[in-house]
Amino acid sequence: MADGSDTTLTAEQTAGEQAPHGLVAGLKAFAAGHGGAKAVIEYVGKRGARIVLVGADGEWGDQFADDTVTAREACAKAGVTVENAWERELMDQMRPSNDLWRSMARRTMAR
């Protein structure tokens, strides 16, 4: 049983060092280009974790990480604040593009 605990500790300690440099650079670039950013991390099963970024100017985008631990570490290294959930203020700040609205309309009408 002690071996299992040691393995868990080792995995947690190394997870912090696994944030890919490209992911951190992408988060930093988005934040710099949009006057800062906040993030919400969503677990998406085997695919990993989706980091949804909302810029101070209302633009939004996303990045994918291998897991939620890596996503949180990448956000911390990039200086992006992670919100615990989709708060009303954060959703009100989002400004979807016209292309996104058209895309959503096509999906709705195709059903």
MMTF fields as JSON, N, C-alpha, C and O atoms, coordinates in Angstrom:
{
  "mmtfVersion": "1.0.0",
  "mmtfProducer": "UNKNOWN",
  "numBonds": 443,
  "numAtoms": 444,
  "numGroups": 111,
  "numChains": 1,
  "numModels": 1,
  "chainsPerModel": [1],
  "groupsPerChain": [111],
  "chainIdList": ["A"],
  "bondAtomList": [4, 2, 8, 6, 12, 10, 16, 14, 20, 18, 24, 22, 28, 26, 32, 30, 36, 34, 40, 38, 44, 42, 48, 46, 52, 50, 56, 54, 60, 58, 64, 62, 68, 66, 72, 70, 76, 74, 80, 78, 84, 82, 88, 86, 92, 90, 96, 94, 100, 98, 104, 102, 108, 106, 112, 110, 116, 114, 120, 118, 124, 122, 128, 126, 132, 130, 136, 134, 140, 138, 144, 142, 148, 146, 152, 150, 156, 154, 160, 158, 164, 162, 168, 166, 172, 170, 176, 174, 180, 178, 184, 182, 188, 186, 192, 190, 196, 194, 200, 198, 204, 202, 208, 206, 212, 210, 216, 214, 220, 218, 224, 222, 228, 226, 232, 230, 236, 234, 240, 238, 244, 242, 248, 246, 252, 250, 256, 254, 260, 258, 264, 262, 268, 266, 272, 270, 276, 274, 280, 278, 284, 282, 288, 286, 292, 290, 296, 294, 300, 298, 304, 302, 308, 306, 312, 310, 316, 314, 320, 318, 324, 322, 328, 326, 332, 330, 336, 334, 340, 338, 344, 342, 348, 346, 352, 350, 356, 354, 360, 358, 364, 362, 368, 366, 372, 370, 376, 374, 380, 378, 384, 382, 388, 386, 392, 390, 396, 394, 400, 398, 404, 402, 408, 406, 412, 410, 416, 414, 420, 418, 424, 422, 428, 426, 432, 430, 436, 434, 440, 438],
  "bondOrderList": [1, 1, 1, 1, 1, 1, 1, 1, 1, 1, 1, 1, 1, 1, 1, 1, 1, 1, 1, 1, 1, 1, 1, 1, 1, 1, 1, 1, 1, 1, 1, 1, 1, 1, 1, 1, 1, 1, 1, 1, 1, 1, 1, 1, 1, 1, 1, 1, 1, 1, 1, 1, 1, 1, 1, 1, 1, 1, 1, 1, 1, 1, 1, 1, 1, 1, 1, 1, 1, 1, 1, 1, 1, 1, 1, 1, 1, 1, 1, 1, 1, 1, 1, 1, 1, 1, 1, 1, 1, 1, 1, 1, 1, 1, 1, 1, 1, 1, 1, 1, 1, 1, 1, 1, 1, 1, 1, 1, 1, 1],
  "groupList": [{"groupName": "MET", "atomNameList": ["N", "CA", "C", "O"], "elementList": ["N", "C", "C", "O"], "formalChargeList": [0, 0, 0, 0], "bondAtomList": [1, 0, 2, 1, 3, 2], "bondOrderList": [1, 1, 2], "singleLetterCode": "M", "chemCompType": "L-PEPTIDE LINKING"}, {"groupName": "ALA", "atomNameList": ["N", "CA", "C", "O"], "elementList": ["N", "C", "C", "O"], "formalChargeList": [0, 0, 0, 0], "bondAtomList": [1, 0, 2, 1, 3, 2], "bondOrderList": [1, 1, 2], "singleLetterCode": "A", "chemCompType": "L-PEPTIDE LINKING"}, {"groupName": "ASP", "atomNameList": ["N", "CA", "C", "O"], "elementList": ["N", "C", "C", "O"], "formalChargeList": [0, 0, 0, 0], "bondAtomList": [1, 0, 2, 1, 3, 2], "bondOrderList": [1, 1, 2], "singleLetterCode": "D", "chemCompType": "L-PEPTIDE LINKING"}, {"groupName": "GLY", "atomNameList": ["N", "CA", "C", "O"], "elementList": ["N", "C", "C", "O"], "formalChargeList": [0, 0, 0, 0], "bondAtomList": [1, 0, 2, 1, 3, 2], "bondOrderList": [1, 1, 2], "singleLetterCode": "G", "chemCompType": "PEPTIDE LINKING"}, {"groupName": "SER", "atomNameList": ["N", "CA", "C", "O"], "elementList": ["N", "C", "C", "O"], "formalChargeList": [0, 0, 0, 0], "bondAtomList": [1, 0, 2, 1, 3, 2], "bondOrderList": [1, 1, 2], "singleLetterCode": "S", "chemCompType": "L-PEPTIDE LINKING"}, {"groupName": "THR", "atomNameList": ["N", "CA", "C", "O"], "elementList": ["N", "C", "C", "O"], "formalChargeList": [0, 0, 0, 0], "bondAtomList": [1, 0, 2, 1, 3, 2], "bondOrderList": [1, 1, 2], "singleLetterCode": "T", "chemCompType": "L-PEPTIDE LINKING"}, {"groupName": "LEU", "atomNameList": ["N", "CA", "C", "O"], "elementList": ["N", "C", "C", "O"], "formalChargeList": [0, 0, 0, 0], "bondAtomList": [1, 0, 2, 1, 3, 2], "bondOrderList": [1, 1, 2], "singleLetterCode": "L", "chemCompType": "L-PEPTIDE LINKING"}, {"groupName": "GLU", "atomNameList": ["N", "CA", "C", "O"], "elementList": ["N", "C", "C", "O"], "formalChargeList": [0, 0, 0, 0], "bondAtomList": [1, 0, 2, 1, 3, 2], "bondOrderList": [1, 1, 2], "singleLetterCode": "E", "chemCompType": "L-PEPTIDE LINKING"}, {"groupName": "GLN", "atomNameList": ["N", "CA", "C", "O"], "elementList": ["N", "C", "C", "O"], "formalChargeList": [0, 0, 0, 0], "bondAtomList": [1, 0, 2, 1, 3, 2], "bondOrderList": [1, 1, 2], "singleLetterCode": "Q", "chemCompType": "L-PEPTIDE LINKING"}, {"groupName": "PRO", "atomNameList": ["N", "CA", "C", "O"], "elementList": ["N", "C", "C", "O"], "formalChargeList": [0, 0, 0, 0], "bondAtomList": [1, 0, 2, 1, 3, 2], "bondOrderList": [1, 1, 2], "singleLetterCode": "P", "chemCompType": "L-PEPTIDE LINKING"}, {"groupName": "HIS", "atomNameList": ["N", "CA", "C", "O"], "elementList": ["N", "C", "C", "O"], "formalChargeList": [0, 0, 0, 0], "bondAtomList": [1, 0, 2, 1, 3, 2], "bondOrderList": [1, 1, 2], "singleLetterCode": "H", "chemCompType": "L-PEPTIDE LINKING"}, {"groupName": "VAL", "atomNameList": ["N", "CA", "C", "O"], "elementList": ["N", "C", "C", "O"], "formalChargeList": [0, 0, 0, 0], "bondAtomList": [1, 0, 2, 1, 3, 2], "bondOrderList": [1, 1, 2], "singleLetterCode": "V", "chemCompType": "L-PEPTIDE LINKING"}, {"groupName": "LYS", "atomNameList": ["N", "CA", "C", "O"], "elementList": ["N", "C", "C", "O"], "formalChargeList": [0, 0, 0, 0], "bondAtomList": [1, 0, 2, 1, 3, 2], "bondOrderList": [1, 1, 2], "singleLetterCode": "K", "chemCompType": "L-PEPTIDE LINKING"}, {"groupName": "PHE", "atomNameList": ["N", "CA", "C", "O"], "elementList": ["N", "C", "C", "O"], "formalChargeList": [0, 0, 0, 0], "bondAtomList": [1, 0, 2, 1, 3, 2], "bondOrderList": [1, 1, 2], "singleLetterCode": "F", "chemCompType": "L-PEPTIDE LINKING"}, {"groupName": "ILE", "atomNameList": ["N", "CA", "C", "O"], "elementList": ["N", "C", "C", "O"], "formalChargeList": [0, 0, 0, 0], "bondAtomList": [1, 0, 2, 1, 3, 2], "bondOrderList": [1, 1, 2], "singleLetterCode": "I", "chemCompType": "L-PEPTIDE LINKING"}, {"groupName": "TYR", "atomNameList": ["N", "CA", "C", "O"], "elementList": ["N", "C", "C", "O"], "formalChargeList": [0, 0, 0, 0], "bondAtomList": [1, 0, 2, 1, 3, 2], "bondOrderList": [1, 1, 2], "singleLetterCode": "Y", "chemCompType": "L-PEPTIDE LINKING"}, {"groupName": "ARG", "atomNameList": ["N", "CA", "C", "O"], "elementList": ["N", "C", "C", "O"], "formalChargeList": [0, 0, 0, 0], "bondAtomList": [1, 0, 2, 1, 3, 2], "bondOrderList": [1, 1, 2], "singleLetterCode": "R", "chemCompType": "L-PEPTIDE LINKING"}, {"groupName": "TRP", "atomNameList": ["N", "CA", "C", "O"], "elementList": ["N", "C", "C", "O"], "formalChargeList": [0, 0, 0, 0], "bondAtomList": [1, 0, 2, 1, 3, 2], "bondOrderList": [1, 1, 2], "singleLetterCode": "W", "chemCompType": "L-PEPTIDE LINKING"}, {"groupName": "CYS", "atomNameList": ["N", "CA", "C", "O"], "elementList": ["N", "C", "C", "O"], "formalChargeList": [0, 0, 0, 0], "bondAtomList": [1, 0, 2, 1, 3, 2], "bondOrderList": [1, 1, 2], "singleLetterCode": "C", "chemCompType": "L-PEPTIDE LINKING"}, {"groupName": "ASN", "atomNameList": ["N", "CA", "C", "O"], "elementList": ["N", "C", "C", "O"], "formalChargeList": [0, 0, 0, 0], "bondAtomList": [1, 0, 2, 1, 3, 2], "bondOrderList": [1, 1, 2], "singleLetterCode": "N", "chemCompType": "L-PEPTIDE LINKING"}],
  "groupTypeList": [0, 1, 2, 3, 4, 2, 5, 5, 6, 5, 1, 7, 8, 5, 1, 3, 7, 8, 1, 9, 10, 3, 6, 11, 1, 3, 6, 12, 1, 13, 1, 1, 3, 10, 3, 3, 1, 12, 1, 11, 14, 7, 15, 11, 3, 12, 16, 3, 1, 16, 14, 11, 6, 11, 3, 1, 2, 3, 7, 17, 3, 2, 8, 13, 1, 2, 2, 5, 11, 5, 1, 16, 7, 1, 18, 1, 12, 1, 3, 11, 5, 11, 7, 19, 1, 17, 7, 16, 7, 6, 0, 2, 8, 0, 16, 9, 4, 19, 2, 6, 17, 16, 4, 0, 1, 16, 16, 5, 0, 1, 16],
  "groupIdList": [1, 2, 3, 4, 5, 6, 7, 8, 9, 10, 11, 12, 13, 14, 15, 16, 17, 18, 19, 20, 21, 22, 23, 24, 25, 26, 27, 28, 29, 30, 31, 32, 33, 34, 35, 36, 37, 38, 39, 40, 41, 42, 43, 44, 45, 46, 47, 48, 49, 50, 51, 52, 53, 54, 55, 56, 57, 58, 59, 60, 61, 62, 63, 64, 65, 66, 67, 68, 69, 70, 71, 72, 73, 74, 75, 76, 77, 78, 79, 80, 81, 82, 83, 84, 85, 86, 87, 88, 89, 90, 91, 92, 93, 94, 95, 96, 97, 98, 99, 100, 101, 102, 103, 104, 105, 106, 107, 108, 109, 110, 111],
  "secStructList": [7, 2, 2, 2, 2, 2, 2, 2, 2, 2, 2, 2, 2, 2, 2, 6, 6, 7, 7, 7, 2, 2, 2, 2, 2, 2, 2, 2, 2, 2, 2, 2, 2, 6, 6, 7, 3, 3, 3, 3, 3, 3, 3, 7, 4, 4, 4, 7, 3, 3, 3, 3, 3, 3, 3, 6, 6, 1, 7, 3, 3, 3, 3, 3, 3, 1, 1, 2, 2, 2, 2, 2, 2, 2, 2, 2, 2, 2, 6, 7, 3, 3, 3, 1, 1, 7, 7, 2, 2, 2, 2, 2, 2, 7, 7, 7, 7, 2, 2, 2, 2, 2, 2, 2, 2, 2, 2, 2, 2, 2, 7],
  "xCoordList": [0.827, 0.0, 0.877, 0.519, 1.99, 2.885, 3.44, 3.676, 3.654, 4.15, 3.148, 3.538, 1.858, 0.833, 0.825, 0.635, 1.029, 1.059, 2.256, 2.143, 3.411, 4.613, 4.427, 4.834, 3.819, 3.587, 2.677, 2.918, 1.637, 0.72, 1.444, 1.257, 2.264, 3.01, 3.961, 4.076, 4.634, 5.571, 4.826, 5.295, 3.675, 2.9, 2.446, 2.486, 2.018, 1.586, 2.752, 2.591, 3.906, 5.054, 5.561, 5.976, 5.539, 6.039, 5.01, 5.376, 3.727, 2.697, 2.902, 2.607, 3.398, 3.622, 4.675, 4.664, 5.586, 6.653, 6.276, 7.07, 5.085, 4.727, 3.952, 3.57, 3.709, 2.964, 3.788, 4.873, 3.29, 4.047, 4.316, 3.462, 5.519, 5.912, 5.001, 4.666, 4.592, 3.719, 2.357, 1.778, 1.846, 0.559, 0.666, -0.195, 1.716, 1.933, 2.1, 1.535, 2.877, 3.098, 1.782, 1.538, 0.939, -0.354, -1.264, -1.956, -1.264, -2.071, -1.571, -2.361, -0.242, 0.34, 0.018, -0.311, 0.112, -0.151, -1.608, -1.887, -2.536, -3.947, -4.179, -4.834, -3.645, -3.834, -3.233, -3.836, -2.057, -1.404, -2.181, -2.252, -2.75, -3.476, -4.875, -5.494, -5.374, -6.75, -6.864, -7.924, -5.794, -5.836, -5.993, -6.576, -5.486, -5.629, -6.683, -7.443, -6.724, -7.682, -7.998, -7.22, -9.165, -9.561, -9.843, -10.148, -9.742, -9.937, -10.894, -10.991, -11.595, -12.396, -11.883, -11.79, -11.552, -11.019, -12.135, -12.779, -12.351, -13.402, -12.784, -11.981, -13.152, -12.702, -13.491, -14.721, -12.804, -13.482, -13.153, -13.033, -13.013, -12.808, -11.422, -10.43, -11.354, -10.068, -9.267, -8.039, -9.955, -9.262, -8.41, -7.406, -8.788, -8.018, -8.838, -9.899, -8.333, -9.0, -9.01, -8.028, -10.122, -10.265, -10.123, -10.795, -9.256, -9.067, -9.792, -9.34, -10.904, -11.648, -11.173, -11.302, -10.629, -10.083, -11.056, -11.588, -11.283, -12.12, -11.254, -10.811, -11.017, -10.196, -10.953, -12.183, -10.209, -10.827, -11.664, -12.569, -11.359, -12.108, -13.326, -14.018, -13.596, -14.77, -14.499, -15.327, -13.361, -13.008, -12.71, -12.292, -12.923, -12.637, -12.055, -12.219, -11.379, -10.752, -10.517, -10.879, -9.913, -9.65, -8.357, -7.838, -7.855, -6.656, -6.96, -7.847, -6.234, -6.409, -5.14, -4.035, -5.306, -4.195, -4.476, -5.605, -3.454, -3.597, -4.518, -5.21, -4.529, -5.389, -5.6, -4.998, -6.452, -6.78, -5.61, -5.472, -4.764, -3.596, -2.645, -2.148, -2.398, -1.528, -2.144, -1.433, -3.45, -4.133, -3.991, -3.705, -4.194, -4.056, -2.615, -2.38, -1.668, -0.252, 0.112, 0.825, -0.373, -0.086, -0.679, -0.037, -1.895, -2.521, -1.732, -1.551, -1.265, -0.475, 0.824, 1.209, 1.495, 2.75, 2.518, 3.379, 1.359, 1.049, 0.486, 0.354, 0.153, -0.411, -1.886, -2.377, -2.598, -4.022, -4.821, -4.579, -5.764, -6.604, -7.584, -8.225, -7.699, -8.63, -9.869, -9.779, -11.02, -12.299, -12.753, -12.467, -13.447, -13.905, -15.108, -15.325, -15.886, -17.08, -17.436, -16.811, -18.444, -18.931, -19.822, -21.015, -19.239, -19.989, -20.704, -20.264, -21.787, -22.588, -21.765, -21.886, -20.937, -20.141, -19.183, -18.966, -18.615, -17.68, -18.418, -17.922, -19.58, -20.36, -20.865, -20.916, -21.235, -21.688, -20.566, -20.818, -19.346, -18.186, -17.882, -17.289, -18.279, -17.979, -18.745, -19.931, -18.055, -18.657, -18.39, -17.333, -19.347, -19.155, -19.065, -19.734, -18.241, -18.086, -19.288, -20.056, -19.444, -20.529, -20.385, -21.383, -19.149, -18.921, -19.441, -20.015, -19.243, -19.73, -21.254, -21.847, -21.89, -23.349, -23.873, -24.843, -23.229, -23.652, -23.465, -24.317, -22.361, -22.084, -23.146, -23.634, -23.501, -24.523, -25.882, -26.654, -26.194, -27.466, -27.569, -28.628, -26.476, -26.485, -26.724, -27.459, -26.103, -26.291, -27.74, -28.294, -28.351, -29.726, -30.691, -31.6, -30.498, -31.4, -31.237, -32.171, -30.076, -29.824, -30.483, -30.589, -30.917, -31.519, -32.892, -33.523],
  "yCoordList": [-1.182, 0.0, 1.253, 2.248, 1.224, 2.375, 2.646, 3.801, 1.588, 1.79, 2.566, 3.426, 2.274, 3.004, 4.477, 5.328, 4.787, 6.183, 6.897, 8.039, 6.228, 6.84, 7.091, 8.132, 6.144, 6.306, 7.496, 8.272, 7.644, 8.768, 10.084, 11.033, 10.155, 11.373, 11.702, 12.86, 10.704, 10.929, 11.447, 12.37, 10.859, 11.301, 12.746, 13.516, 13.127, 14.501, 15.471, 16.582, 15.074, 15.972, 16.183, 17.29, 15.154, 15.315, 15.947, 16.483, 15.895, 16.463, 17.961, 18.487, 18.656, 20.082, 20.466, 21.584, 19.557, 19.835, 19.439, 19.641, 18.879, 18.341, 19.304, 18.927, 20.508, 21.453, 21.761, 22.332, 21.394, 21.608, 23.084, 23.937, 23.368, 24.755, 25.399, 26.578, 24.641, 25.179, 25.58, 26.576, 24.802, 25.116, 26.405, 27.278, 26.527, 27.738, 28.946, 30.009, 28.78, 29.887, 30.301, 31.492, 29.336, 29.648, 30.409, 31.342, 30.012, 30.712, 32.14, 33.08, 32.292, 33.628, 34.514, 35.689, 33.961, 34.736, 35.202, 36.347, 34.309, 34.698, 35.82, 36.813, 35.665, 36.683, 38.019, 39.069, 37.984, 39.22, 39.896, 41.124, 39.12, 39.669, 40.172, 40.858, 39.828, 40.203, 40.945, 40.942, 41.568, 42.396, 41.608, 42.107, 40.391, 39.515, 38.461, 38.568, 37.442, 36.364, 35.629, 35.634, 35.0, 34.084, 32.752, 32.706, 31.673, 30.348, 29.518, 29.677, 28.629, 27.599, 26.278, 26.114, 25.345, 24.057, 23.025, 22.852, 22.344, 21.342, 19.981, 19.836, 18.991, 17.622, 17.031, 17.079, 16.475, 15.916, 14.433, 13.964, 13.719, 12.274, 11.887, 12.505, 10.867, 10.344, 11.371, 11.305, 12.311, 13.331, 14.242, 14.779, 14.426, 15.255, 16.368, 16.134, 17.59, 18.746, 19.891, 20.131, 20.579, 21.739, 22.983, 23.129, 23.875, 25.157, 26.195, 26.516, 26.715, 27.744, 29.089, 29.373, 29.902, 31.208, 32.309, 32.301, 33.249, 34.411, 35.644, 35.921, 36.386, 37.583, 38.746, 38.751, 39.729, 40.91, 41.674, 42.422, 41.485, 42.162, 41.368, 41.795, 40.217, 39.427, 38.296, 37.397, 38.325, 37.232, 35.976, 36.064, 34.817, 33.589, 32.544, 32.604, 31.599, 30.516, 29.358, 29.42, 28.305, 27.169, 26.476, 26.631, 25.716, 24.896, 23.561, 23.473, 22.534, 21.235, 20.806, 21.056, 20.151, 19.605, 18.124, 17.664, 17.388, 15.952, 15.625, 14.607, 16.486, 16.267, 17.585, 18.599, 17.572, 18.812, 19.343, 20.555, 18.453, 18.896, 19.672, 20.736, 19.133, 19.808, 21.139, 22.131, 21.161, 22.392, 23.48, 24.634, 23.105, 24.086, 24.586, 25.773, 23.685, 24.073, 25.016, 25.998, 24.723, 25.585, 26.976, 27.979, 27.038, 28.338, 29.116, 30.327, 28.414, 29.079, 29.637, 30.765, 28.854, 29.324, 30.478, 31.346, 30.495, 31.558, 32.804, 33.845, 32.711, 33.856, 34.082, 35.206, 33.018, 33.106, 32.623, 31.527, 33.426, 33.079, 31.983, 32.066, 30.961, 29.87, 30.049, 30.121, 30.12, 30.199, 28.775, 27.848, 28.6, 27.266, 26.791, 25.585, 27.697, 27.33, 28.486, 29.546, 28.262, 29.304, 30.255, 30.004, 31.336, 32.36, 33.265, 33.421, 33.845, 34.704, 35.855, 36.173, 36.476, 37.617, 37.223, 37.987, 36.028, 35.562, 35.258, 35.568, 34.663, 34.36, 35.639, 35.718, 36.633, 37.9, 38.625, 39.413, 38.361, 39.011, 38.444, 39.136, 37.203, 36.553, 37.208, 37.514, 37.413, 37.981, 37.028, 37.098, 36.133, 35.2, 35.936, 36.948, 35.42, 36.042, 35.713, 34.798, 36.46, 36.197, 34.81, 34.14, 34.383, 33.053, 31.966, 30.976, 32.144, 31.158, 31.116, 30.038, 32.29, 32.324, 31.603, 30.85, 31.837, 31.155, 29.649, 28.874, 29.242, 27.819, 27.168, 26.079, 27.843, 27.299, 27.254, 26.324, 28.239, 28.259, 27.09, 26.477, 26.784, 25.648, 24.343, 23.479, 24.195, 22.966, 22.826, 21.727, 23.913, 23.881, 23.561, 22.749, 24.193, 23.985, 22.594, 22.08, 21.987, 20.675, 19.557, 18.432, 19.84, 18.797, 18.432, 17.575],
  "zCoordList": [0.0, 0.0, 0.0, -0.631, 0.679, 0.69, -0.696, -1.051, -1.495, -2.851, -3.689, -4.479, -3.527, -4.264, -3.906, -4.776, -2.631, -2.207, -2.8, -3.246, -2.809, -3.383, -4.876, -5.393, -5.558, -6.986, -7.25, -8.175, -6.446, -6.61, -6.38, -7.141, -5.346, -5.07, -6.212, -6.613, -6.728, -7.821, -9.05, -9.717, -9.349, -10.507, -10.34, -11.3, -9.146, -8.913, -9.005, -9.508, -8.533, -8.57, -9.987, -10.329, -10.817, -12.176, -13.101, -14.147, -12.741, -13.607, -13.795, -14.868, -12.782, -12.871, -13.88, -14.394, -14.171, -15.121, -16.538, -17.457, -16.744, -18.041, -18.923, -20.031, -18.489, -19.323, -20.571, -20.465, -21.748, -22.985, -23.222, -22.979, -23.701, -23.948, -24.988, -24.865, -26.017, -27.057, -26.514, -26.947, -25.566, -24.947, -24.144, -24.25, -23.346, -22.54, -23.458, -23.203, -24.524, -25.463, -26.128, -26.323, -26.474, -27.079, -26.129, -26.537, -24.864, -23.863, -23.662, -23.58, -23.585, -23.421, -24.62, -24.455, -25.818, -27.033, -27.078, -27.435, -26.716, -26.708, -25.703, -26.019, -24.495, -23.455, -23.882, -23.662, -24.487, -24.914, -26.046, -26.101, -26.928, -28.065, -27.746, -28.558, -26.556, -26.219, -24.885, -24.26, -24.46, -23.253, -21.968, -21.005, -21.936, -20.778, -21.058, -22.02, -20.212, -20.444, -19.151, -18.197, -19.151, -18.091, -18.765, -19.957, -18.006, -18.586, -17.751, -16.534, -18.436, -17.792, -18.361, -19.577, -17.48, -17.909, -17.84, -16.806, -18.959, -19.055, -19.333, -20.254, -18.544, -18.758, -19.92, -19.917, -20.909, -22.075, -22.278, -23.41, -21.19, -21.254, -21.728, -21.342, -22.563, -23.024, -23.805, -23.85, -24.413, -25.206, -24.328, -24.796, -23.073, -22.159, -21.551, -20.971, -21.689, -21.11, -22.118, -22.822, -22.169, -23.045, -22.202, -21.181, -22.621, -21.955, -22.811, -23.911, -22.316, -23.039, -22.499, -21.309, -23.381, -23.018, -23.421, -24.531, -22.523, -22.813, -22.6, -21.485, -23.688, -23.611, -22.999, -22.961, -22.521, -21.927, -22.952, -22.583, -24.25, -25.301, -25.775, -26.699, -25.151, -25.503, -26.48, -26.626, -27.149, -28.057, -27.248, -26.094, -27.845, -27.125, -28.064, -29.282, -27.461, -28.206, -27.258, -26.083, -27.772, -26.904, -27.276, -28.382, -26.336, -26.479, -25.816, -24.967, -26.197, -25.565, -24.863, -25.344, -23.708, -22.93, -22.693, -22.868, -22.297, -22.069, -20.902, -20.92, -19.885, -18.716, -17.987, -18.342, -16.971, -16.266, -15.448, -15.287, -14.93, -14.165, -15.074, -14.704, -16.257, -17.221, -17.654, -17.816, -17.839, -18.243, -17.177, -17.495, -15.917, -14.832, -14.711, -14.483, -14.865, -14.785, -15.927, -15.719, -17.126, -18.273, -18.066, -18.378, -17.545, -17.275, -16.225, -16.347, -15.195, -14.149, -14.726, -14.416, -15.558, -16.165, -17.122, -17.27, -17.775, -18.731, -18.063, -18.708, -16.774, -16.067, -16.377, -16.272, -16.758, -17.076, -15.872, -15.366, -15.412, -14.272, -14.669, -15.717, -13.832, -14.086, -13.218, -11.992, -13.866, -13.157, -12.835, -13.592, -11.734, -11.352, -12.147, -12.264, -12.691, -13.441, -14.369, -14.333, -15.195, -16.088, -15.299, -15.13, -14.823, -14.101, -15.101, -16.24, -14.669, -15.551, -16.125, -17.308, -15.305, -15.76, -16.881, -17.821, -16.772, -17.791, -19.091, -20.174, -18.989, -20.195, -20.862, -22.089, -20.067, -20.627, -21.355, -22.266, -20.96, -21.561, -22.957, -23.784, -23.223, -24.501, -25.648, -25.526, -26.747, -27.947, -29.113, -29.739, -29.408, -30.521, -31.858, -32.068, -32.746, -34.06, -34.944, -34.645, -36.027, -36.975, -37.599, -37.864, -37.833, -38.397, -37.463, -37.918, -36.178, -35.217, -35.211, -35.17, -35.254, -35.289, -36.531, -36.452, -37.678, -38.913, -38.79, -39.225, -38.203, -38.013, -37.128, -37.431, -36.03, -35.126, -35.813, -35.578, -36.659, -37.356, -38.336, -38.462, -39.028, -39.955, -39.211, -39.69, -38.037, -37.264, -36.803, -36.838, -36.375, -35.886, -37.017, -36.85, -38.158, -39.276, -39.893, -40.508, -39.737, -40.33, -39.519, -40.005, -38.321, -37.462, -37.887, -37.268]
}
